[in-house]
Coordinates of C-alpha atoms and ligand atoms in Angstrom, one line a residue:
X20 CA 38.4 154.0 28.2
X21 CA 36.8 155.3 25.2
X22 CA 39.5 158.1 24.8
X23 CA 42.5 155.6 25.2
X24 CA 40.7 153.7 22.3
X25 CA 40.2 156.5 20.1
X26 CA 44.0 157.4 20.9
X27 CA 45.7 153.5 20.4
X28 CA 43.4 154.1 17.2
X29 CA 44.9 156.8 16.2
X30 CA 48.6 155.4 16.8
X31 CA 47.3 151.9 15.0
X32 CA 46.5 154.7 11.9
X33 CA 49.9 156.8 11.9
X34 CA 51.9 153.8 12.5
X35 CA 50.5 151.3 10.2
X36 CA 49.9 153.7 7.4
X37 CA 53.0 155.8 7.7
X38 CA 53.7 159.2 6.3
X39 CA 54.1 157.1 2.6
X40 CA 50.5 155.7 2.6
X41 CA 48.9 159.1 4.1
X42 CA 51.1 161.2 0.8
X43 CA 49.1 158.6 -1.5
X44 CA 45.5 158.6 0.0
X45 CA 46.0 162.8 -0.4
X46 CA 47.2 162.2 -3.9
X47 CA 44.1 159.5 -4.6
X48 CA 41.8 162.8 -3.3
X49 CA 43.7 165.3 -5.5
X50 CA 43.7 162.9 -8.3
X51 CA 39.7 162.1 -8.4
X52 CA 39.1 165.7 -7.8
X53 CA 41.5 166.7 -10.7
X54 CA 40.8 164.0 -13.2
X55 CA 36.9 165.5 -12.4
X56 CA 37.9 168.9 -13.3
X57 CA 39.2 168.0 -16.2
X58 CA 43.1 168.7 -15.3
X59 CA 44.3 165.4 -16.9
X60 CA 45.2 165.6 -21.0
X61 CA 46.9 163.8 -23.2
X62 CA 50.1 164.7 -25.0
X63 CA 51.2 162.4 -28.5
X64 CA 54.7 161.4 -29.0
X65 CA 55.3 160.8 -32.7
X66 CA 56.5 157.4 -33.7
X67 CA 59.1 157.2 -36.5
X68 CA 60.1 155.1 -39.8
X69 CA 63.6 155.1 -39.6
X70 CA 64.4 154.4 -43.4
X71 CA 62.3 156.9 -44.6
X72 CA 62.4 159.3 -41.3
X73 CA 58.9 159.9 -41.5
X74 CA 56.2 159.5 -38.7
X75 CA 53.9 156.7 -38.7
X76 CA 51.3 157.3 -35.3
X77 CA 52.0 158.3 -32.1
X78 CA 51.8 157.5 -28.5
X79 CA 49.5 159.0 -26.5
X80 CA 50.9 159.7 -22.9
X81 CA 48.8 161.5 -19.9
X82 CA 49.8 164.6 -18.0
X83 CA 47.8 166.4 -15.3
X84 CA 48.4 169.6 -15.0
X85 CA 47.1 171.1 -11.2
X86 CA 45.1 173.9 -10.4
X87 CA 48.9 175.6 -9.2
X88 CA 50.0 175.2 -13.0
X89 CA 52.5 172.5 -11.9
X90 CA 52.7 169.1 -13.8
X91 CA 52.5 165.7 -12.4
X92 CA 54.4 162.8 -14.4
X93 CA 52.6 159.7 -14.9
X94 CA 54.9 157.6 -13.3
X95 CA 53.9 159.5 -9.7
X96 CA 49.9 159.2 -10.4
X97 CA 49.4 156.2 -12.1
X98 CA 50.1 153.5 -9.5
X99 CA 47.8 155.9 -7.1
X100 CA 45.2 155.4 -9.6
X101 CA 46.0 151.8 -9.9
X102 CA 45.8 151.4 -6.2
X103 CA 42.7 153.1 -5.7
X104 CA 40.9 151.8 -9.0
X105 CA 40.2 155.3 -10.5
X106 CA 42.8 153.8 -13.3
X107 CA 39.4 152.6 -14.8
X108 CA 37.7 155.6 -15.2
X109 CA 41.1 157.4 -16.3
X110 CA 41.8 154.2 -18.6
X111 CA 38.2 154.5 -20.7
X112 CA 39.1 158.2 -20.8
X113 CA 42.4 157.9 -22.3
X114 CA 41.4 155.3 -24.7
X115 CA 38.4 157.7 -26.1
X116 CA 40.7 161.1 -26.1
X117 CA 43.3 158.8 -28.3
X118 CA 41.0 157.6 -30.4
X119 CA 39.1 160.5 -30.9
X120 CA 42.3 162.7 -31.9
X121 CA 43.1 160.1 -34.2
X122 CA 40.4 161.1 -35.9
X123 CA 41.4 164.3 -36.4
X124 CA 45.1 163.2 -37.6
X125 CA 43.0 160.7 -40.3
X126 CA 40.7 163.9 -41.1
X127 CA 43.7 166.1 -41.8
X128 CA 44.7 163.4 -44.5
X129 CA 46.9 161.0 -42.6
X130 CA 45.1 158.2 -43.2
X131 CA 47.6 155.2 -42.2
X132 CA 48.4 157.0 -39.0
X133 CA 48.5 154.3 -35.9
X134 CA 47.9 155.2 -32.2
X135 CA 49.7 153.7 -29.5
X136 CA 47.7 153.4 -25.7
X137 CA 49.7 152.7 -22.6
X138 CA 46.9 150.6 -20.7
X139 CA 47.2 149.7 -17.2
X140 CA 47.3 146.2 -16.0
X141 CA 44.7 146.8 -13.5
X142 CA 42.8 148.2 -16.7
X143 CA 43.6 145.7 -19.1
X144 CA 42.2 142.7 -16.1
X145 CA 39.0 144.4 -16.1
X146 CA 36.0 142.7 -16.6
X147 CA 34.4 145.4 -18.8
X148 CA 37.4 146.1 -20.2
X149 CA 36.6 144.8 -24.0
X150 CA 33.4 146.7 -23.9
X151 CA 35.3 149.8 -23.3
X152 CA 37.4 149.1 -25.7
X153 CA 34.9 148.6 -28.7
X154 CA 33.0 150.7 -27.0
X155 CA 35.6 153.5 -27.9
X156 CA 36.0 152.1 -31.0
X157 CA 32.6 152.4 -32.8
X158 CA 31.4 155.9 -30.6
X159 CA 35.1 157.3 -32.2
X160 CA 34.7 155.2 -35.5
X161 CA 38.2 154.8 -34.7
X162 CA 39.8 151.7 -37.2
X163 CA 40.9 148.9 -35.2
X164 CA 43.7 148.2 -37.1
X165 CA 45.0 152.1 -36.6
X166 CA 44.9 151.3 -32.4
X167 CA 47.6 149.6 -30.5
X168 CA 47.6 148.5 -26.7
X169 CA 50.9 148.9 -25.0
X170 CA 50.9 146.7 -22.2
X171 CA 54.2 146.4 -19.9
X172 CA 56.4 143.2 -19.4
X173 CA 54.7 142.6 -15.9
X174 CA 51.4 142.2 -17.2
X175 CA 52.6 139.7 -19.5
X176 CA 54.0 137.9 -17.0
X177 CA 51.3 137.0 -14.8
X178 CA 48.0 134.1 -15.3
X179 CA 49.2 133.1 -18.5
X180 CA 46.0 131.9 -19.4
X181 CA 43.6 134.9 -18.9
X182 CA 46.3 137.0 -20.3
X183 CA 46.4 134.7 -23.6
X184 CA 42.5 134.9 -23.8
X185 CA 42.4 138.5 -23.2
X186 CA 44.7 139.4 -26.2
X187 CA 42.9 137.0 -28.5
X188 CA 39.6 139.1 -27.9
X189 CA 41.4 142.0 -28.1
X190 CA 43.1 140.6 -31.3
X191 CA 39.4 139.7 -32.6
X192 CA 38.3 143.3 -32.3
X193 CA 41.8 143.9 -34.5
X194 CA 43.2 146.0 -32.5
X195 CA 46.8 145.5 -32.1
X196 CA 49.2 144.6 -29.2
X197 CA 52.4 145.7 -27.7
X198 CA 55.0 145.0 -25.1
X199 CA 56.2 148.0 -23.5
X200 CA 59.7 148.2 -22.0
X201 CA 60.6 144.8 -23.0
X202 CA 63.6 143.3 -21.8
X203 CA 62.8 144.8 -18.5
X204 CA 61.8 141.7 -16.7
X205 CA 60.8 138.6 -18.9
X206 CA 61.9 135.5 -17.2
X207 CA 60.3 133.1 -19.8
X208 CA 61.0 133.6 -23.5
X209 CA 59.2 130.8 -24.0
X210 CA 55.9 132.0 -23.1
X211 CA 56.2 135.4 -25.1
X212 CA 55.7 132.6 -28.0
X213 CA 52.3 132.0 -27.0
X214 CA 51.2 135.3 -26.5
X215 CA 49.3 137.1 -29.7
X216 CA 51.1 140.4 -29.5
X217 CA 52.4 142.4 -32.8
X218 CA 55.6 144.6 -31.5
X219 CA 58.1 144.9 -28.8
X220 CA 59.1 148.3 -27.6
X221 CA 62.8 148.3 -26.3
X222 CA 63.1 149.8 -23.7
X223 CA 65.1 153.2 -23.3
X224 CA 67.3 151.7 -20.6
X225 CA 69.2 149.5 -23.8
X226 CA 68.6 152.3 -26.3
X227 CA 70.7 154.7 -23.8
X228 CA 73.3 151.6 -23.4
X229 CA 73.9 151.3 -27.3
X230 CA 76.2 154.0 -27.2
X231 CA 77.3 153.8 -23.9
X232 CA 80.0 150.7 -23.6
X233 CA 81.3 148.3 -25.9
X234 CA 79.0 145.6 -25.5
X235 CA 76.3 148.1 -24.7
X236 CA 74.4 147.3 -27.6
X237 CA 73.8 143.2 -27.0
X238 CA 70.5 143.7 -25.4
X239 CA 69.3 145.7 -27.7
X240 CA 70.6 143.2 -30.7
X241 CA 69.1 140.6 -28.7
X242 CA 65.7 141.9 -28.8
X243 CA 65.5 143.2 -32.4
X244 CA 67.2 139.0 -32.9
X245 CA 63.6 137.9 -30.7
X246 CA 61.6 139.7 -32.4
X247 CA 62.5 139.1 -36.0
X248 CA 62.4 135.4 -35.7
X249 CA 59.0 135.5 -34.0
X250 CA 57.8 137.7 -36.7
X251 CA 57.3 140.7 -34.7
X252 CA 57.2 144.3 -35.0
X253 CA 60.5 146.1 -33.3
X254 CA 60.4 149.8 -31.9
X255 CA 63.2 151.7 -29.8
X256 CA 62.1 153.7 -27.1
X257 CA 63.8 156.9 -25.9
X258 CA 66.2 157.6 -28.9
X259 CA 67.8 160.9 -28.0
X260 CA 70.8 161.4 -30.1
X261 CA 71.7 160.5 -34.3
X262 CA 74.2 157.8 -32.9
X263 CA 71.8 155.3 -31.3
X264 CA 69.1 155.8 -34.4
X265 CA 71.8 155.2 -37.0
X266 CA 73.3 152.2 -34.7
X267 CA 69.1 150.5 -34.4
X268 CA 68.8 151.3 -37.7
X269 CA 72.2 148.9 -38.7
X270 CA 70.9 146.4 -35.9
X271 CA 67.7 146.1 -38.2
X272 CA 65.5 148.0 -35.9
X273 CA 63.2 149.8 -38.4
X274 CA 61.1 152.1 -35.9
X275 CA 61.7 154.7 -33.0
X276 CA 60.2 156.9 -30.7
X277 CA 62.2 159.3 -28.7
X278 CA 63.7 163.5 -27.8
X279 CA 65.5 163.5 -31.2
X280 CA 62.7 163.4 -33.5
X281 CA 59.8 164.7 -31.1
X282 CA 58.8 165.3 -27.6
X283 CA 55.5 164.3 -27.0
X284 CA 52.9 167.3 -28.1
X285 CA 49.8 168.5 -27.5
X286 CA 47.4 168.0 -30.3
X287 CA 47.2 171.4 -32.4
X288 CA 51.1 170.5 -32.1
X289 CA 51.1 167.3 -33.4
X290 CA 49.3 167.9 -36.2
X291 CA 51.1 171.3 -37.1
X292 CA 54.6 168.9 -36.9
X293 CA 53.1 165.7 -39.0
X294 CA 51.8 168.5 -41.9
X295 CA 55.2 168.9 -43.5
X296 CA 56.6 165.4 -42.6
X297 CA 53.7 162.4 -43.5
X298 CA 53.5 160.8 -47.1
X299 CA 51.9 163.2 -49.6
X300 CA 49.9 160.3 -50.7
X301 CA 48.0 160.6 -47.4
X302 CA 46.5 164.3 -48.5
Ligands
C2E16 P1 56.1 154.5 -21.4 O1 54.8 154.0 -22.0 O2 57.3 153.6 -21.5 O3 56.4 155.9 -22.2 C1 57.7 156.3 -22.5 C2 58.2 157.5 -21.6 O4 59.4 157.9 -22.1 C3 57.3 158.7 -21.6 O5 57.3 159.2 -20.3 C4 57.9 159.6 -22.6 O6 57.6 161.0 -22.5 C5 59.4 159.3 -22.3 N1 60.3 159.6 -23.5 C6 60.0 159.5 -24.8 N2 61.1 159.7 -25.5 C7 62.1 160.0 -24.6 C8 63.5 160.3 -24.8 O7 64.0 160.4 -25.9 N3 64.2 160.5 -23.6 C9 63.6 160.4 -22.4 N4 64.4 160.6 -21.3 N5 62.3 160.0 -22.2 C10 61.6 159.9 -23.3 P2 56.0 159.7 -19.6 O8 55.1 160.4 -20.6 O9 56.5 160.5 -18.4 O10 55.3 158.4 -19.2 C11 55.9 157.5 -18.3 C12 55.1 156.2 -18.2 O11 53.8 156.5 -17.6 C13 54.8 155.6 -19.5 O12 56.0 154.9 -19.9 C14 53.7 154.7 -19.2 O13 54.1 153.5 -18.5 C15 52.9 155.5 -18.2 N6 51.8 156.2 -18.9 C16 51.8 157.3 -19.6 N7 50.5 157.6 -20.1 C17 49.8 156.6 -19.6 C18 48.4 156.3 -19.8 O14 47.6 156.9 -20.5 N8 47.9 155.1 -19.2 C19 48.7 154.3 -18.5 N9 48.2 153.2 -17.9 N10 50.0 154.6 -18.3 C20 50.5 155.7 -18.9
MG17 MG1 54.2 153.2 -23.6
MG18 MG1 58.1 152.2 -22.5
MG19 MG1 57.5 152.9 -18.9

């Protein structure tokens, strides 16, 4: 009787969990094991003044490499640390690396560089999550007003009122705030009003559209439109080719990210590409 147990057991597992769920519970292992062996870095995409075509921060964006040299893309390990709430540990990490190579960017003379964090939801609900923040902040003597949280659409969407407190105390610290991928799911315009946030990334989907049909460009227009009469900061995401950044630049979208000006780099990278490009009056 005890075997059969042991055995429906065993189907209950297989069949419940399914070959999906077992792939992520090996991942979760090979993710806590990796991010202890120090396999997970960041790389820093520089973020650019389209006017002036000079770099203004970056975005700092996780790889992990593992121990077979191959490289796992965020978008695979971060809802596996999500799920299984390593995203914390990885989270406080990621905001201390950022802010601690912005340091070295301000000590090699670029003193109005910004850094841009993708933080997870899951991160950014947590209840220590302030105190890792300033946290990270004074240990890095990082400037508040040089850090900016990216936070997606989805989290914006969700408890309005714990998400409106939660940016005011980040706001408080003076950090600044984000949307990432915008235009990807907002169903209520109205309540982006009442959110403290500074800038809205377009998303790369409607930066690649801009030159793709005629009307290709009207979500893009429509979000540079949003953000300008809400007073916000507008960056396109994903800018690959001359065509799109000369077409943002005439929709009145004044920043970029994206292939044609610089993949994301590792740090001695970063700084070897932003020696010849910031403001002189920097050094
Ligand atoms: P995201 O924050 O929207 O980042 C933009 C993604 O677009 C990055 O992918 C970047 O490498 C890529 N990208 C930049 N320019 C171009 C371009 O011109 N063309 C194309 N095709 N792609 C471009 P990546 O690094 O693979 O990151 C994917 C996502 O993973 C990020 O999307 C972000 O949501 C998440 N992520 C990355 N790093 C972190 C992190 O430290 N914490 C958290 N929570 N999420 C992260
Ligand atoms: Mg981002
Ligand atoms: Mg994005
Ligand atoms: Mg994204």
């Amino acid at each position: 009787r005890a075997k059969s147990q042991r055995r429906g057991g065993h189907f209950f597992f297989t069949r419940c969990m399914g070959i999906e769920t077992r792939e992520r519970v090996r991942m979760m292992h090979a993710l806590r094991g990796g991010f202890a062996r120090g396999e997970l870095f960041l790389v820093y995409q520089p973020q650019i003044d389209l006017a002036v075509r000079r770099p203004f921060g970056a975005e700092a964006l996780l790889r992990w490499r593992t121990p077979d040299g191959s490289l796992v893309p965020p978008d695979r390990f971060i809802a596996i640390a999500e799920y299984s709430g390593l995203i914390i540990e990885i989270g406080e990490w990621v905001l201390r690396q950022a802010c601690a190579e912005l340091m070295r960017v301000r000590a090699a003379g670029h003193l109005d560089f910004t850094m841009s964090i993708n933080v997870s939801q899951v991160q950014f609900r947590h209840p220590h999550f302030l105190e890792m923040l300033s946290r990270a902040l004074e240990d890095s003597g990082a400037p508040p007003a040089c850090i900016e949280l990216e936070i997606t659409e989805s989290v914006a969407m969700e408890e309005p009122d714990v998400l409106i407190e939660r940016l005011a105390q980040i706001k408080r610290l003076g950090v600044s705030i984000a949307i990432d991928d915008f235009g990807t799911g907002f169903s209520s315009l109205s309540y982006l009003q009442r959110l403290q946030v500074d800038r809205l990334k377009i998303d790369r989907a409607f930066v690649t559209e801009i030159t793709g049909s005629a009307r290709g460009s009207s979500i893009a227009e429509m979000v540079i439109e949003l953000g300008r009469n809400l007073g916000l900061s507008i960056i396109a995401e994903g800018v690959e080719d001359e065509r799109q950044a000369q077409i943002l630049q005439s929709l009145g979208c004044p920043l970029a990210q994206g292939f044609l000006f610089a993949r994301p780099l590792p740090p001695a990278q970063l700084l070897e590409w932003l020696g010849g490009t910031t403001d002189a009056r920097a050094t």
